[in-house]
Short mmCIF file of C-alpha atoms and ligand atoms in Angstrom, two decimals:
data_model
loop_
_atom_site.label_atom_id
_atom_site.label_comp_id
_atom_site.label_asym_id
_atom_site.label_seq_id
_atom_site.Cartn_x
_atom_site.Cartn_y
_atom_site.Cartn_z
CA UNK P 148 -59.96 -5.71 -14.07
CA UNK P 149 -62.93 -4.86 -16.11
CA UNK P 150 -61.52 -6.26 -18.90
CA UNK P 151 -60.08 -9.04 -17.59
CA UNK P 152 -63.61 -10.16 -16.20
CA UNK P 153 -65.20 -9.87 -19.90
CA UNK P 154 -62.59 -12.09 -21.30
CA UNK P 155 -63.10 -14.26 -18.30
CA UNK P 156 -66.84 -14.27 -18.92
CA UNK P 157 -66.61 -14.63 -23.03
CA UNK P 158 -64.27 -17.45 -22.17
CA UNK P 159 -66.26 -19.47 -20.03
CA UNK P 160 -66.70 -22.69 -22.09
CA UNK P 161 -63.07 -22.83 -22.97
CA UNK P 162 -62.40 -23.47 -19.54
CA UNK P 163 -63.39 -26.74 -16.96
CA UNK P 164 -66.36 -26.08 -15.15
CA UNK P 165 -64.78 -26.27 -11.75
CA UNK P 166 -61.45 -27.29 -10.89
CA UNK P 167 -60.19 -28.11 -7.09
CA UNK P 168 -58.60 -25.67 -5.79
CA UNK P 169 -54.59 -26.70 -5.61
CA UNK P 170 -52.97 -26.65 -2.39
CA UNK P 171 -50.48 -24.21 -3.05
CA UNK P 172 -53.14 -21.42 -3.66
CA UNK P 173 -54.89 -22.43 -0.39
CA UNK P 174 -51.45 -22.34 1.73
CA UNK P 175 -51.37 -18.32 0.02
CA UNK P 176 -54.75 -17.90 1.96
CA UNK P 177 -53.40 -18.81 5.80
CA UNK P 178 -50.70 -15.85 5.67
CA UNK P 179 -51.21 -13.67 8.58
CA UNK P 180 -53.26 -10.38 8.78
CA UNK P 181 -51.10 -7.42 6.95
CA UNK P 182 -50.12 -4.91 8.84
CA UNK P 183 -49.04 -1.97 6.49
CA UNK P 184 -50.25 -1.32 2.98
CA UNK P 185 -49.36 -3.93 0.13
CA UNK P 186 -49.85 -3.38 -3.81
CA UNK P 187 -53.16 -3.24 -5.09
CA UNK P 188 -50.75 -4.99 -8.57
CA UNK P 189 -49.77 -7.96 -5.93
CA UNK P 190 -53.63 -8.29 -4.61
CA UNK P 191 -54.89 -8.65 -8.27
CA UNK P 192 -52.16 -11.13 -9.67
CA UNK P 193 -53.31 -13.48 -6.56
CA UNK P 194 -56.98 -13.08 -7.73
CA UNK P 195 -56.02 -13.83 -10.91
CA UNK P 196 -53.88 -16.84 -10.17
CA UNK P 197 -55.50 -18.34 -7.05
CA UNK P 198 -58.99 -17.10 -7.07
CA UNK P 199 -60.71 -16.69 -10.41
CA UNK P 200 -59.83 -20.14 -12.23
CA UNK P 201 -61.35 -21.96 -8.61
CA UNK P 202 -64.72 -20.70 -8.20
CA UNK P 203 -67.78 -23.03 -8.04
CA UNK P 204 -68.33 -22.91 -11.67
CA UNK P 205 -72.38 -21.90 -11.46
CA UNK P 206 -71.22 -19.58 -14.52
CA UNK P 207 -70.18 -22.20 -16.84
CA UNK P 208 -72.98 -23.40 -19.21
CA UNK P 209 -71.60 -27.06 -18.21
CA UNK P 210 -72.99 -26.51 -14.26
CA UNK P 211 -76.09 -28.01 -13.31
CA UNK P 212 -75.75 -28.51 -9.89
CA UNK P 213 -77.55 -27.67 -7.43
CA UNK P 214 -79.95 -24.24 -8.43
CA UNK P 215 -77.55 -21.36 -8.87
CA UNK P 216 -77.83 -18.74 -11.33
CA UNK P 217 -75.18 -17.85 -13.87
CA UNK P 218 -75.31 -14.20 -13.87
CA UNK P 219 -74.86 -11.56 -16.48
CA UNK P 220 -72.47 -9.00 -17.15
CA UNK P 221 -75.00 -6.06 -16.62
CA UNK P 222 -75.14 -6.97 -12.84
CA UNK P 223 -71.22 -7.53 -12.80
CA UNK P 224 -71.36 -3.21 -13.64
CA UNK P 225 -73.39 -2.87 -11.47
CA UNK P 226 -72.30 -4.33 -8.18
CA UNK P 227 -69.16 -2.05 -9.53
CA UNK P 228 -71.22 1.28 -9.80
CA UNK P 229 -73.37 -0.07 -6.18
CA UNK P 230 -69.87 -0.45 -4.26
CA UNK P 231 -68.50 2.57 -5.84
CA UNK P 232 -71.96 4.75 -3.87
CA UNK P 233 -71.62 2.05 -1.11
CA UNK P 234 -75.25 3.29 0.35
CA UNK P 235 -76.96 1.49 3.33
CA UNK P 236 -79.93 0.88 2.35
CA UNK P 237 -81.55 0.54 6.20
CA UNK P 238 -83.50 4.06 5.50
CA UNK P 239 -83.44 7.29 5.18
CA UNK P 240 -84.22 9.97 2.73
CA UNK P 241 -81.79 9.16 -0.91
CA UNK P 242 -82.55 7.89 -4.29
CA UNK P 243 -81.19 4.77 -4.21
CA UNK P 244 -84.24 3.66 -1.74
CA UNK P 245 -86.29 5.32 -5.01
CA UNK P 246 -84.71 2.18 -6.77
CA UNK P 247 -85.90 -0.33 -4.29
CA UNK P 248 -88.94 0.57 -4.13
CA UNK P 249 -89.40 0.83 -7.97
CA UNK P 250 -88.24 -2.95 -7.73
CA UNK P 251 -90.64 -3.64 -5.30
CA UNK P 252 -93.67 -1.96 -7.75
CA UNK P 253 -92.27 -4.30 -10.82
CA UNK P 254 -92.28 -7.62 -8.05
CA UNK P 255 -95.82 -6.63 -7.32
CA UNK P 256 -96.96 -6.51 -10.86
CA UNK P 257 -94.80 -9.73 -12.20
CA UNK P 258 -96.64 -11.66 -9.27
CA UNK P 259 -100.09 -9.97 -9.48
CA UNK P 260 -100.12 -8.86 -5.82
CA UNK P 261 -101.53 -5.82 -4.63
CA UNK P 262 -100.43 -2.26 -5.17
CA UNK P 263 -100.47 -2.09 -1.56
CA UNK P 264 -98.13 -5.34 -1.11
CA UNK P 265 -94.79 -4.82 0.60
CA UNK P 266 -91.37 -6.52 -0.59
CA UNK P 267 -87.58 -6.66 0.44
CA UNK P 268 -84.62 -7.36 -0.72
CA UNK P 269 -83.05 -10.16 1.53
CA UNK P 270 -79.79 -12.56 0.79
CA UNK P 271 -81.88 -14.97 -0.35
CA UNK P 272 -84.89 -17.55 -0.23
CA UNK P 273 -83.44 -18.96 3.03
CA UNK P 274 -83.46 -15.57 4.85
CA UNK P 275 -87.26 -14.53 2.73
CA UNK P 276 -88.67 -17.78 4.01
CA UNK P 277 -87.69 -17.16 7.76
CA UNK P 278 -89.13 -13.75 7.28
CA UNK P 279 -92.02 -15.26 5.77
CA UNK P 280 -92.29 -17.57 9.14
CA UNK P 281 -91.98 -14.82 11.37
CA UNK P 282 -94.54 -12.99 9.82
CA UNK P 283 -97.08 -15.88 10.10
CA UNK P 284 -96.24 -16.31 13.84
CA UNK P 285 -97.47 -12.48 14.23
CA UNK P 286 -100.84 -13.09 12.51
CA UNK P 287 -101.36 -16.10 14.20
CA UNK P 288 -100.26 -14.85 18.11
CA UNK P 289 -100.71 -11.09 17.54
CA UNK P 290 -97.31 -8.38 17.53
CA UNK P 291 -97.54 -8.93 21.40
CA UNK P 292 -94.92 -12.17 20.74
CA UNK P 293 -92.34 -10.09 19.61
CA UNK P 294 -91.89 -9.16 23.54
CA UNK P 295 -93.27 -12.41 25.52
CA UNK P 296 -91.82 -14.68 23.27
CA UNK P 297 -92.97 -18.16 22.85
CA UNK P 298 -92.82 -19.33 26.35
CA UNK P 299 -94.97 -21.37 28.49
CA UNK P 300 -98.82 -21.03 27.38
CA UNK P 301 -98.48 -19.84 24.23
CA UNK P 302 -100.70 -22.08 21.69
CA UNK P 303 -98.50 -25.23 19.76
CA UNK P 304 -98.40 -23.39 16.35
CA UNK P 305 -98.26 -26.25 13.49
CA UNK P 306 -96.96 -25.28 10.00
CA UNK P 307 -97.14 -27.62 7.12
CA UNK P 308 -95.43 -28.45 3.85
CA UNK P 309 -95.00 -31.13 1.09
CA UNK P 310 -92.13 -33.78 2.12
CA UNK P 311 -90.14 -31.75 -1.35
CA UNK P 312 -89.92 -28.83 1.20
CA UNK P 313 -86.34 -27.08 1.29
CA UNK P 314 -84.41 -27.68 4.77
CA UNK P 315 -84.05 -23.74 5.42
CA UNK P 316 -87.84 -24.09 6.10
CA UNK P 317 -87.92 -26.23 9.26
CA UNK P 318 -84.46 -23.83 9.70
CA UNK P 319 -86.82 -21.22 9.37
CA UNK P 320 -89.25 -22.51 12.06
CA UNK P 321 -86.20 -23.70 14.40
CA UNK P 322 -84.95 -20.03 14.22
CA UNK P 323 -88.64 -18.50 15.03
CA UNK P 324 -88.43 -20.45 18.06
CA UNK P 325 -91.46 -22.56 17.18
CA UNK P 326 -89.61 -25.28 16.25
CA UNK P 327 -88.89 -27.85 13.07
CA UNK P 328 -91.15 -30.42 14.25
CA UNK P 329 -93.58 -28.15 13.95
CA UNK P 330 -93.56 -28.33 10.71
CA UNK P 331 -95.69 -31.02 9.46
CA UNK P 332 -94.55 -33.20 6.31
CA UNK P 333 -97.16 -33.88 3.82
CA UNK P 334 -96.95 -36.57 1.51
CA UNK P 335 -96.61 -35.83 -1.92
CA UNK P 336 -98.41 -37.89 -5.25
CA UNK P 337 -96.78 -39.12 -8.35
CA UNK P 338 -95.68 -35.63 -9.62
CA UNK P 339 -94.02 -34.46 -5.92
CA UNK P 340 -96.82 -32.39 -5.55
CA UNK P 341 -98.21 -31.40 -2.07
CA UNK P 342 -101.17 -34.03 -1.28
CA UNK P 343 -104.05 -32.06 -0.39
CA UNK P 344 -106.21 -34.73 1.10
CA UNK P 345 -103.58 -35.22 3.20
CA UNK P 346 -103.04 -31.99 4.39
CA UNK P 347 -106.65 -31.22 4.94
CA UNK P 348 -105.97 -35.08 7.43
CA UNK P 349 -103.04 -33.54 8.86
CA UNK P 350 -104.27 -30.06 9.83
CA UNK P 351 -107.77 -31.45 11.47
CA UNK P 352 -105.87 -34.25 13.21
CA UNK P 353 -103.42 -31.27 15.06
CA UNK P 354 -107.11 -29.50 16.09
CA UNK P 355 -107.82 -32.55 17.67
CA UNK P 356 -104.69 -32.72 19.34
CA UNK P 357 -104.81 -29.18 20.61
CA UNK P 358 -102.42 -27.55 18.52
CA UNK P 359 -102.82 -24.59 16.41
CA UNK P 360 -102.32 -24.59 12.60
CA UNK P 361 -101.16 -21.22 11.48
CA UNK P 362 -99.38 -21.95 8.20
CA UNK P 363 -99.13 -23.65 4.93
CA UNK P 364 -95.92 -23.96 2.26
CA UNK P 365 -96.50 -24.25 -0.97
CA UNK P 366 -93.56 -24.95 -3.05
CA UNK P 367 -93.24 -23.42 -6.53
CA UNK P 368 -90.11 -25.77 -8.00
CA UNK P 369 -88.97 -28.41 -5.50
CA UNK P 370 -85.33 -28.43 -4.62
CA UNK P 371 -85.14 -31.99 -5.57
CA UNK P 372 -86.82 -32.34 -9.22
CA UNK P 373 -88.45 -28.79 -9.54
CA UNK P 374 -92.47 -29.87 -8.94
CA UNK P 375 -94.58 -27.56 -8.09
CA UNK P 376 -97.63 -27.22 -5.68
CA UNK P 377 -101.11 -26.99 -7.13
CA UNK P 378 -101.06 -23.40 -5.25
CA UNK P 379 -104.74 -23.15 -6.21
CA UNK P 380 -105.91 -25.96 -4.12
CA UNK P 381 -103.41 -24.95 -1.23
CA UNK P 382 -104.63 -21.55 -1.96
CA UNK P 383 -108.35 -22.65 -1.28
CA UNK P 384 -107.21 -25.05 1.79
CA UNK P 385 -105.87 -22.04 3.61
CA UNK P 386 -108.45 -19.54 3.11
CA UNK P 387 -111.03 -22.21 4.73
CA UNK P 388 -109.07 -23.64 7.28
CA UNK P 389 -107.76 -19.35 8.25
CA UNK P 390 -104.10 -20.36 7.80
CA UNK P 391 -101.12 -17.86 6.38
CA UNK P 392 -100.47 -19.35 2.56
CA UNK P 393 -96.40 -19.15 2.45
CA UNK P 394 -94.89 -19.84 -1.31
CA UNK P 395 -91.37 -20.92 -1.18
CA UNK P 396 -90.71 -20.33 -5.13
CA UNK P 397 -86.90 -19.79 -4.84
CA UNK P 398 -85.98 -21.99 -7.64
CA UNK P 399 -89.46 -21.60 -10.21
CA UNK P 400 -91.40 -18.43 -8.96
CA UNK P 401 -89.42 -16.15 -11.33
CA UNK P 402 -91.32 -18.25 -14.22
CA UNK P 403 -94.40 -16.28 -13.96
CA UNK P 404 -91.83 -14.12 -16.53
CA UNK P 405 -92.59 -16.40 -19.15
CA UNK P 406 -96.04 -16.61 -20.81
CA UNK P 407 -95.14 -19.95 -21.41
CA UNK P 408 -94.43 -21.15 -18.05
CA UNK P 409 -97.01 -19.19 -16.23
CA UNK P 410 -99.59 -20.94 -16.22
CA UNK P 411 -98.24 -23.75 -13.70
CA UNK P 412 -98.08 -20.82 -11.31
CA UNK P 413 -101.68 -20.45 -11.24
CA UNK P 414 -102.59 -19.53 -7.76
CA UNK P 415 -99.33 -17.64 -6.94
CA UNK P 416 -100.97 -14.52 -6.63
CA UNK P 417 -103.15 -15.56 -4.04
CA UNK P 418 -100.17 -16.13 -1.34
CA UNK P 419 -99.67 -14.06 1.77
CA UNK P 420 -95.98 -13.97 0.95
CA UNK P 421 -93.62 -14.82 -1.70
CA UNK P 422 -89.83 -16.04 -0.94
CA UNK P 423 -87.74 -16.06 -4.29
CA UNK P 424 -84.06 -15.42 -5.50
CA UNK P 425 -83.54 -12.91 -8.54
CA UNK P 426 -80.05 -14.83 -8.19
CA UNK P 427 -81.06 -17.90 -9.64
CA UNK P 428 -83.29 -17.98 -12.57
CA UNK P 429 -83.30 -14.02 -12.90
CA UNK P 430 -79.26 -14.05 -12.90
CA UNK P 431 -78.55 -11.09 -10.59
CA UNK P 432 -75.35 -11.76 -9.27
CA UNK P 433 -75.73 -13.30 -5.84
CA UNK P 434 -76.81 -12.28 -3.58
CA UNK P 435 -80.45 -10.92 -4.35
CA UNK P 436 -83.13 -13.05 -2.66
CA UNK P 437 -86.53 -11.38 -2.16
CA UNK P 438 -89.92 -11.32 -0.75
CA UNK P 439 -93.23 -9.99 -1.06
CA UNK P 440 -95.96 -9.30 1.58
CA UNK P 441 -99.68 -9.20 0.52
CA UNK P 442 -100.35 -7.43 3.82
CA UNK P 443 -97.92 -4.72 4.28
CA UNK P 444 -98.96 -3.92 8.03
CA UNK P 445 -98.78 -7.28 9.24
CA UNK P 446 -95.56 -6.91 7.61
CA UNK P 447 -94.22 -4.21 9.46
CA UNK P 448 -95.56 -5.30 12.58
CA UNK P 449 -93.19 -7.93 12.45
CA UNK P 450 -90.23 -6.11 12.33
CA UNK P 451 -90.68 -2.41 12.68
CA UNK P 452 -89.20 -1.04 16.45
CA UNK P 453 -88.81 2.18 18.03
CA UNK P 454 -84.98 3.69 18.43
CA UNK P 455 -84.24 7.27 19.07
CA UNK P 456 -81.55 6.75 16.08
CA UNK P 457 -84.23 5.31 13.75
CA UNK P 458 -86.68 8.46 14.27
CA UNK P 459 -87.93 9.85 11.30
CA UNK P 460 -88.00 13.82 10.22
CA UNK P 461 -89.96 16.03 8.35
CA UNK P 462 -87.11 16.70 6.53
CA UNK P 463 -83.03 15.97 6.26
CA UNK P 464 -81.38 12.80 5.45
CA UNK P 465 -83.97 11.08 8.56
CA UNK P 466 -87.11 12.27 6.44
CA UNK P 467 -88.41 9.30 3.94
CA UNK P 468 -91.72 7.22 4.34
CA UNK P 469 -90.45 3.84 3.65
CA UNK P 470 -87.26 2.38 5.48
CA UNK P 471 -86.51 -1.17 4.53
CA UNK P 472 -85.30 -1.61 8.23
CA UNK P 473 -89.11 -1.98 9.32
CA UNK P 474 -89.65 -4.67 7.25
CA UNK P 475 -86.64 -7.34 7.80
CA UNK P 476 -83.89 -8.39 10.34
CA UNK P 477 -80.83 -6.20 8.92
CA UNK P 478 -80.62 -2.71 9.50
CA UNK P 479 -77.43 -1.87 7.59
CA UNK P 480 -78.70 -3.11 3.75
CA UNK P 481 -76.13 -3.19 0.42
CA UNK P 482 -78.04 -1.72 -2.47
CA UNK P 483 -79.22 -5.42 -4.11
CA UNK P 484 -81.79 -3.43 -5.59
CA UNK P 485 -79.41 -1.92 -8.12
CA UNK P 486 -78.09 -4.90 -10.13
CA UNK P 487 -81.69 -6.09 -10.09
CA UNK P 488 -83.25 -2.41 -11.51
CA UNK P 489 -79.98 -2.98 -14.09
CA UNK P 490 -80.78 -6.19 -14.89
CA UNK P 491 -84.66 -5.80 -15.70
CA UNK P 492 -83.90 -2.48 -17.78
CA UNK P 493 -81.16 -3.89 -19.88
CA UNK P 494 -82.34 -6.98 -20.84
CA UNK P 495 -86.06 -6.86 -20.04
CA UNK P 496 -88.68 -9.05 -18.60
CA UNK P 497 -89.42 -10.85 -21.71
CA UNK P 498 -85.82 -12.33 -22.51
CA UNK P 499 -85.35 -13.38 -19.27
CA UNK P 500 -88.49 -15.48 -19.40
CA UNK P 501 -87.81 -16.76 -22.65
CA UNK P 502 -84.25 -17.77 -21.17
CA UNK P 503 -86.43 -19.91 -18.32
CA UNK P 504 -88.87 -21.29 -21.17
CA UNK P 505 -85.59 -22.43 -23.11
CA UNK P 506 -83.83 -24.07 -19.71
CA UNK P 507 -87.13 -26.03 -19.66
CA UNK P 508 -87.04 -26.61 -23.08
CA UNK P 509 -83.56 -28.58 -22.38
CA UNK P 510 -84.99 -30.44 -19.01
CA UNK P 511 -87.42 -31.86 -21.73
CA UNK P 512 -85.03 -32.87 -24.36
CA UNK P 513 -82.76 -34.42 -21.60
CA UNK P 514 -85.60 -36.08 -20.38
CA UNK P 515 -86.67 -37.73 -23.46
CA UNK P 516 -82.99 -38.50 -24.09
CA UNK P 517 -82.90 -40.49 -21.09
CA UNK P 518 -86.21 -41.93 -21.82
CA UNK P 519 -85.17 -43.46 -25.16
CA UNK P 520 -81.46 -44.34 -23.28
CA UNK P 521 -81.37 -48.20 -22.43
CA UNK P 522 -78.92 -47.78 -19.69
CA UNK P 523 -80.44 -44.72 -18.03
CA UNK P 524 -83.77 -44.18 -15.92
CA UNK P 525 -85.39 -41.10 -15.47
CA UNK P 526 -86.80 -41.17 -11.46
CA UNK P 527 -89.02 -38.72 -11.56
CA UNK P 528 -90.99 -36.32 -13.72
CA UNK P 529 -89.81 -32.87 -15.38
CA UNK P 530 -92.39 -29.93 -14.64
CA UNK P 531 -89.35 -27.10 -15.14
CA UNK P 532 -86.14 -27.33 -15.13
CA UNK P 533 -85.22 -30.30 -13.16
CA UNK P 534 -83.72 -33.86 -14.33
CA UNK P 535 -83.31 -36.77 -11.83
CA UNK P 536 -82.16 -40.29 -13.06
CA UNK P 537 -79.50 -42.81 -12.48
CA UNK P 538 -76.97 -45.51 -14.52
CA UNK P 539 -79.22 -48.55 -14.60
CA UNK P 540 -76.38 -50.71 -14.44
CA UNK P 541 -74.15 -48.67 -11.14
CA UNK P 542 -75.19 -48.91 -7.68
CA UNK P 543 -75.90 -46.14 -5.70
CA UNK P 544 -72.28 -45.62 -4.73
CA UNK P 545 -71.04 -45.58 -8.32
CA UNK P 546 -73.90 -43.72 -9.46
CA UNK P 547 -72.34 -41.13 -6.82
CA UNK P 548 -69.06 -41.57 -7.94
CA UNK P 549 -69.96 -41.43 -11.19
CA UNK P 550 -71.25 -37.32 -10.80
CA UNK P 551 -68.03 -36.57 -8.91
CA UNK P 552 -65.79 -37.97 -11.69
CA UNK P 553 -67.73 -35.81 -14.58
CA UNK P 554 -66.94 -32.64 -11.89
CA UNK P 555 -63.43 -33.52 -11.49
CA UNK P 556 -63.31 -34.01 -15.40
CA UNK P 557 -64.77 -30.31 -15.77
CA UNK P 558 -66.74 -30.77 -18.90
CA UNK P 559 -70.23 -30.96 -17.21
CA UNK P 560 -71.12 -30.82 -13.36
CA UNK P 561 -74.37 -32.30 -12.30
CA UNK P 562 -75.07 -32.39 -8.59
CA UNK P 563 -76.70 -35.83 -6.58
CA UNK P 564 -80.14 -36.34 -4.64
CA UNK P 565 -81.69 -39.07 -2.93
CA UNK P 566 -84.91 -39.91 -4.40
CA UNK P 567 -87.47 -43.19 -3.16
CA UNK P 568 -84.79 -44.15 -1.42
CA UNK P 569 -81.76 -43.91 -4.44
CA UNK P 570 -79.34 -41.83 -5.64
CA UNK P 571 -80.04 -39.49 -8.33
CA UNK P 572 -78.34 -37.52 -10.81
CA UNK P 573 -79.72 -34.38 -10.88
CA UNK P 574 -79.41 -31.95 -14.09
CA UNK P 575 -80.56 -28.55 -12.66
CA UNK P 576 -81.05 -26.36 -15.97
CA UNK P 577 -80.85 -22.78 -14.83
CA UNK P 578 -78.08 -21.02 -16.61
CA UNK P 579 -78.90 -18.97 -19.63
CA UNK P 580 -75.84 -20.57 -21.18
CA UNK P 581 -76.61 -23.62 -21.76
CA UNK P 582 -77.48 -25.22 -24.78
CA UNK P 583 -78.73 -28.61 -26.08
CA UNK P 584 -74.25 -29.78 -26.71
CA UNK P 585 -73.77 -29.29 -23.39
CA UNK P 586 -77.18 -31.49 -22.10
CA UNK P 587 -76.12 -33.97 -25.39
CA UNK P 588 -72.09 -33.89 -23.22
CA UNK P 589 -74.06 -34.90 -19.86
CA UNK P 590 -75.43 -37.51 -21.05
CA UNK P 591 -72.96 -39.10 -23.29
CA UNK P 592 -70.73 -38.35 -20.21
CA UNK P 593 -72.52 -40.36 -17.84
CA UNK P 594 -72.51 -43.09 -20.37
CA UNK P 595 -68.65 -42.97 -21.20
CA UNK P 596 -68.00 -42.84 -17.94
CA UNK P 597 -70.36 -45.53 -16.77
CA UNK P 598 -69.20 -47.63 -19.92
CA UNK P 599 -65.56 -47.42 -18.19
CA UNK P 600 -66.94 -48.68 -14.65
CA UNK P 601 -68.58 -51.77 -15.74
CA UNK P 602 -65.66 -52.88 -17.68
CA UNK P 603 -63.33 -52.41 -14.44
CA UNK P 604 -65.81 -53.96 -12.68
CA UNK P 605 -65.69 -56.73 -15.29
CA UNK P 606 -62.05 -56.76 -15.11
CA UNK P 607 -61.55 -57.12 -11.91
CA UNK P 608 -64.18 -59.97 -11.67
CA UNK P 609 -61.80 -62.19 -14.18
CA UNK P 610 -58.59 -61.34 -11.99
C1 PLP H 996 -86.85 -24.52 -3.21
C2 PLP H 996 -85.74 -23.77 -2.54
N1 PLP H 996 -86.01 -23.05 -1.44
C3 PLP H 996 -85.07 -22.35 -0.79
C4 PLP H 996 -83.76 -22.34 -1.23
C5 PLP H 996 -82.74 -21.54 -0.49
O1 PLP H 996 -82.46 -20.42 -1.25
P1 PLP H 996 -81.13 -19.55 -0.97
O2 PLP H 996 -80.00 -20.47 -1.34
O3 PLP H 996 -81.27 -18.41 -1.91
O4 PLP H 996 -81.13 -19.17 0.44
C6 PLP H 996 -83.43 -23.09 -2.37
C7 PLP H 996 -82.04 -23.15 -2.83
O5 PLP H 996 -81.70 -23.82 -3.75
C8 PLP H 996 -84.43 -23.81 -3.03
O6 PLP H 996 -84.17 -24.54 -4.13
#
């Protein structure tokens, strides 16, 4: 199997980026639940056959949909050697906790937050940005919440966040029981960055209106075309107006890596918590998402509760100072924190930064391939790793249908956004992979493929 996933790996680009899966291997997926034991042999020839050529492709240094990491093979071992322990990482006195927290340490120092800062591994930024929320809601109402709730009487809490925000943010607020339209959307300025007249508007007009601010999102790499927040100024807005500073950075955060591409992260340090995915630009394989909590009480308040079960000893397995469980939602944790430690020891800090500087490196050259491209237009500009722009000459539609032709053909698959009101093509350039052919295939792609819609449009005009 090992070996079979290193060929499958060394052999990505020889391969489509996705194909559909065929109908046949989905009808081998309804069969009913086995009752006795089957062959381990039989189990692995349907992998092979039916699972492994149909995945989603985020491997392949052709995918740029979306913002999924590619992965590495260090993290493939180690998900192997993390299963093969299989520890729950809730708590409890045992090394591989040791490892979590020695992650934690390294987070704290990458993102120049306090020795004192708390952090947790977490599925990803969806689930670190709801924890983020949560934690807001206690310094805003007080740990008393966690009992009464939000019912009748409790203050209107407002949040607020550039119109770029990702949807698992208002998810985030809907889940906290506060609400998505209590999350304000900001309008952003010609880069898609967070206007902060506007906010400063926005945030005295809800005093007015009786409602209680309690929290600001910065965004560090927009879902849409990877912009991020001036996190100084939001930074600075917060502090005067007493508000929690919340930095989604799920897609760019992991920059700060890269001496390069550090410095449009100024401010980061200065947030009251961090959401971001080692899955994406850090390629741990999924799922690692993480965050990290200036204030590690407020932290704890938020989650920690009192069970006979969860008691701690002075010694035994039950002894231990730090259980993750008093700091997030799950109680039974894999050990994330493994193909993470795995990752950052085997290939270092340093190349995986330079692997983010080179992804932007790409954006750029696509960018100003596009730019000098008659029948392309670039909608909107490239601060990472992000490329949005259309087919002059194809609606919307066909611009749509355009992106899932070249992911049916398999050489390249680019993902779609809607952006002033059209559809864009969006190159998301996150996999360590990828090199300037494959950005050179998109684009000549698009135009081949464009090329062959006009003429059957002309075509069919003569008929
Ligand atoms: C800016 C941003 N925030 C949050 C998320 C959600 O992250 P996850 O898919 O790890 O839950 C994404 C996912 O692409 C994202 O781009």
């Amino acid at each position: 199997m090992l070996d079979d996933m290193f060929d499958h790996m060394a052999g990505l680009r020889d391969r489509p980026v996705w194909s559909p899966p065929p109908a046949e291997a989905r009808a081998r997926f309804r069969e009913p639940l086995p009752e006795g034991p089957g062959d381990l042999a039989e189990a692995y020839a349907s992998f092979q056959r039916d699972i492994l050529p149909f995945g989603s492709g985020n491997a392949h240094p052709g995918f740029m949909g979306w913002a999924q990491g590619a992965g590495a093979p260090v993290g493939m071992l180690a998900e192997m050697l993390a299963a093969g322990l299989n520890s729950n990482l809730g708590g409890r006195d045992h090394m591989p906790i040791e490892v979590e927290r020695q992650v934690l340490a390294w987070v704290r120092r990458m993102f120049g937050f306090p020795e004192t800062a708390s952090g947790l591994f977490v599925t990803g930024a969806s689930q670190a940005n709801f924890v983020a929320v949560l934690i807001a809601r206690t310094r805003a109402l007080g740990a008393e919440v966690r009992r009464a709730g939000l019912a009748s009487g409790a203050p209107r809490l407002t949040a607020y966040a550039s119109r770029g925000v990702h949807g698992c943010v208002p998810r985030a607020l809907d889940m906290a029981g506060i609400g998505a339209d209590a999350l304000r959307l900001i309008e952003v300025d010609a880069d898609h960055r967070m206007d902060l007249a506007a906010l400063k508007a926005a945030i005295a007009k809800d005093r007015r209106a009786g409602f209680t601010p309690f929290l600001v999102v910065g965004t560090a790499g927009t879902v849409d075309v990877g912009a991020i927040d001036d996190l100084h100024g939001l930074a600075d807005i917060a502090a005067a107006e007493a508000l929690a500073f919340h930095v989604d950075g799920a897609l760019g955060a992991l920059a700060v890596l890269s001496p390069e591409l550090a410095p449009k992260l100024a401010g980061i340090e200065r947030c009251d918590s961090l959401a971001f995915d080692f899955h994406k630009w850090g390629h741990v394989p999924y799922d690692a998402g993480y965050i990290l909590v200036s204030d590690a009480d407020l932290h704890r308040a938020t989650f920690a509760s009192p069970a006979a079960y969860l008691a701690r000893a002075e010694r035994g397995l039950a002894a231990g100072d730090w259980w993750p469980c008093d700091y997030g939602p799950d109680l039974s944790r894999g050990f994330r924190a493994l193909k993470t430690w795995f990752t950052l020891k085997t290939y270092g800090a340093d190349a995986l930064g330079a692997a983010m500087a080179a992804n932007c490196g790409l954006a750029q050259a696509l960018a100003a391939r596009i730019d000098a491209t008659p029948e392309l237009e670039r909608l909107a500009p490239v601060a990472l790793n992000v490329v949005c722009f259309r087919h002059r000459f194809l609606s919307d539609v066909q611009n749509a249908e355009l992106v899932a032709d070249l992911q049916v053909a398999g050489e390249v698959a680019p993902s779609l956004t809607t952006l002033g009101g059209r559809t864009a093509i969006r190159a998301a350039l996150v996999n360590h992979r990828t090199r300037l052919e494959d950005v050179e295939t998109l684009v000549e792609s698009v135009l081949s493929r464009g090329r062959a819609m006009l003429s059957a449009m002309a075509e069919e005009a003569t008929r």
